[in-house]
Amino acid sequence: MPNTTVPNLYTLTVVDLSGIQDYVFGSNRLAENVGASALVEQATHQWPLKLVEKMARGRARRAAGRSDLHRRRQRRDPL
């Protein structure tokens, strides 16, 4: 008998950076703190949203704070 179940069409990704403060504030030098903060911003906001838009052309949501949540609808055909 063929499989008639509907595949899950959504992917949920959660990024939690609650332990990143030691990295961001591990130096007394302002330039290093700014650089670390910029990397965290890119990794949690810019890069995931660009990836979701590029791959799925779907909806993406961003949560403020240390945790981000991204949801996108998958295409039926794999990349």
GROMACS .gro file of C-alpha atoms in nm:
model
   79
    1MET     CA    1   0.000   0.000   0.000
    2PRO     CA    2   0.148   0.341  -0.095
    3ASN     CA    3   0.237   0.597   0.168
    4THR     CA    4  -0.043   0.855   0.168
    5THR     CA    5   0.077   1.076   0.451
    6VAL     CA    6   0.139   1.441   0.376
    7PRO     CA    7   0.504   1.538   0.426
    8ASN     CA    8   0.593   1.810   0.672
    9LEU     CA    9   0.629   2.124   0.462
   10TYR     CA   10   0.780   2.349   0.727
   11THR     CA   11   1.122   2.383   0.883
   12LEU     CA   12   1.173   2.558   1.214
   13THR     CA   13   1.518   2.689   1.310
   14VAL     CA   14   1.603   2.833   1.649
   15VAL     CA   15   1.932   3.009   1.720
   16ASP     CA   16   2.009   3.066   2.088
   17LEU     CA   17   2.314   3.272   2.179
   18SER     CA   18   2.256   3.308   2.551
   19GLY     CA   19   2.618   3.216   2.630
   20ILE     CA   20   2.779   3.458   2.384
   21GLN     CA   21   2.834   3.746   2.629
   22ASP     CA   22   3.177   3.614   2.730
   23TYR     CA   23   3.281   3.627   2.363
   24VAL     CA   24   3.134   3.971   2.295
   25PHE     CA   25   3.264   4.133   2.614
   26GLY     CA   26   3.579   3.923   2.659
   27SER     CA   27   3.803   4.215   2.571
   28ASN     CA   28   3.841   4.564   2.712
   29ARG     CA   29   3.912   4.699   2.366
   30LEU     CA   30   3.619   4.880   2.209
   31ALA     CA   31   3.706   4.777   1.852
   32GLU     CA   32   3.700   4.408   1.945
   33ASN     CA   33   3.367   4.445   2.126
   34VAL     CA   34   3.216   4.624   1.828
   35GLY     CA   35   3.348   4.358   1.589
   36ALA     CA   36   3.213   4.075   1.802
   37SER     CA   37   2.875   4.247   1.829
   38ALA     CA   38   2.866   4.291   1.452
   39LEU     CA   39   2.935   3.920   1.399
   40VAL     CA   40   2.656   3.825   1.639
   41GLU     CA   41   2.418   4.062   1.457
   42GLN     CA   42   2.505   3.909   1.121
   43ALA     CA   43   2.482   3.550   1.245
   44THR     CA   44   2.145   3.597   1.415
   45HIS     CA   45   1.966   3.842   1.187
   46GLN     CA   46   2.121   3.916   0.851
   47TRP     CA   47   2.257   3.578   0.734
   48PRO     CA   48   1.954   3.364   0.831
   49LEU     CA   49   1.707   3.604   0.672
   50LYS     CA   50   1.910   3.621   0.350
   51LEU     CA   51   1.932   3.243   0.340
   52VAL     CA   52   1.559   3.197   0.396
   53GLU     CA   53   1.474   3.453   0.130
   54LYS     CA   54   1.716   3.297  -0.118
   55MET     CA   55   1.622   2.933  -0.063
   56ALA     CA   56   1.250   2.945   0.000
   57ARG     CA   57   1.130   3.283  -0.112
   58GLY     CA   58   0.907   3.240   0.190
   59ARG     CA   59   0.815   3.415   0.505
   60ALA     CA   60   1.076   3.472   0.772
   61ARG     CA   61   1.034   3.612   1.119
   62ARG     CA   62   1.295   3.764   1.344
   63ALA     CA   63   1.275   3.779   1.721
   64ALA     CA   64   1.451   4.051   1.915
   65GLY     CA   65   1.698   3.965   2.186
   66ARG     CA   66   1.936   3.675   2.223
   67SER     CA   67   1.719   3.411   2.056
   68ASP     CA   68   1.598   3.410   1.699
   69LEU     CA   69   1.325   3.204   1.542
   70HIS     CA   70   1.297   3.146   1.168
   71ARG     CA   71   1.020   2.959   0.994
   72ARG     CA   72   0.996   2.890   0.626
   73ARG     CA   73   0.790   2.675   0.397
   74GLN     CA   74   0.987   2.409   0.216
   75ARG     CA   75   0.965   2.343  -0.153
   76ARG     CA   76   0.845   2.000  -0.254
   77ASP     CA   77   1.145   1.946  -0.480
   78PRO     CA   78   1.483   1.939  -0.303
   79LEU     CA   79   1.750   2.186  -0.407
   0.00000   0.00000   0.00000
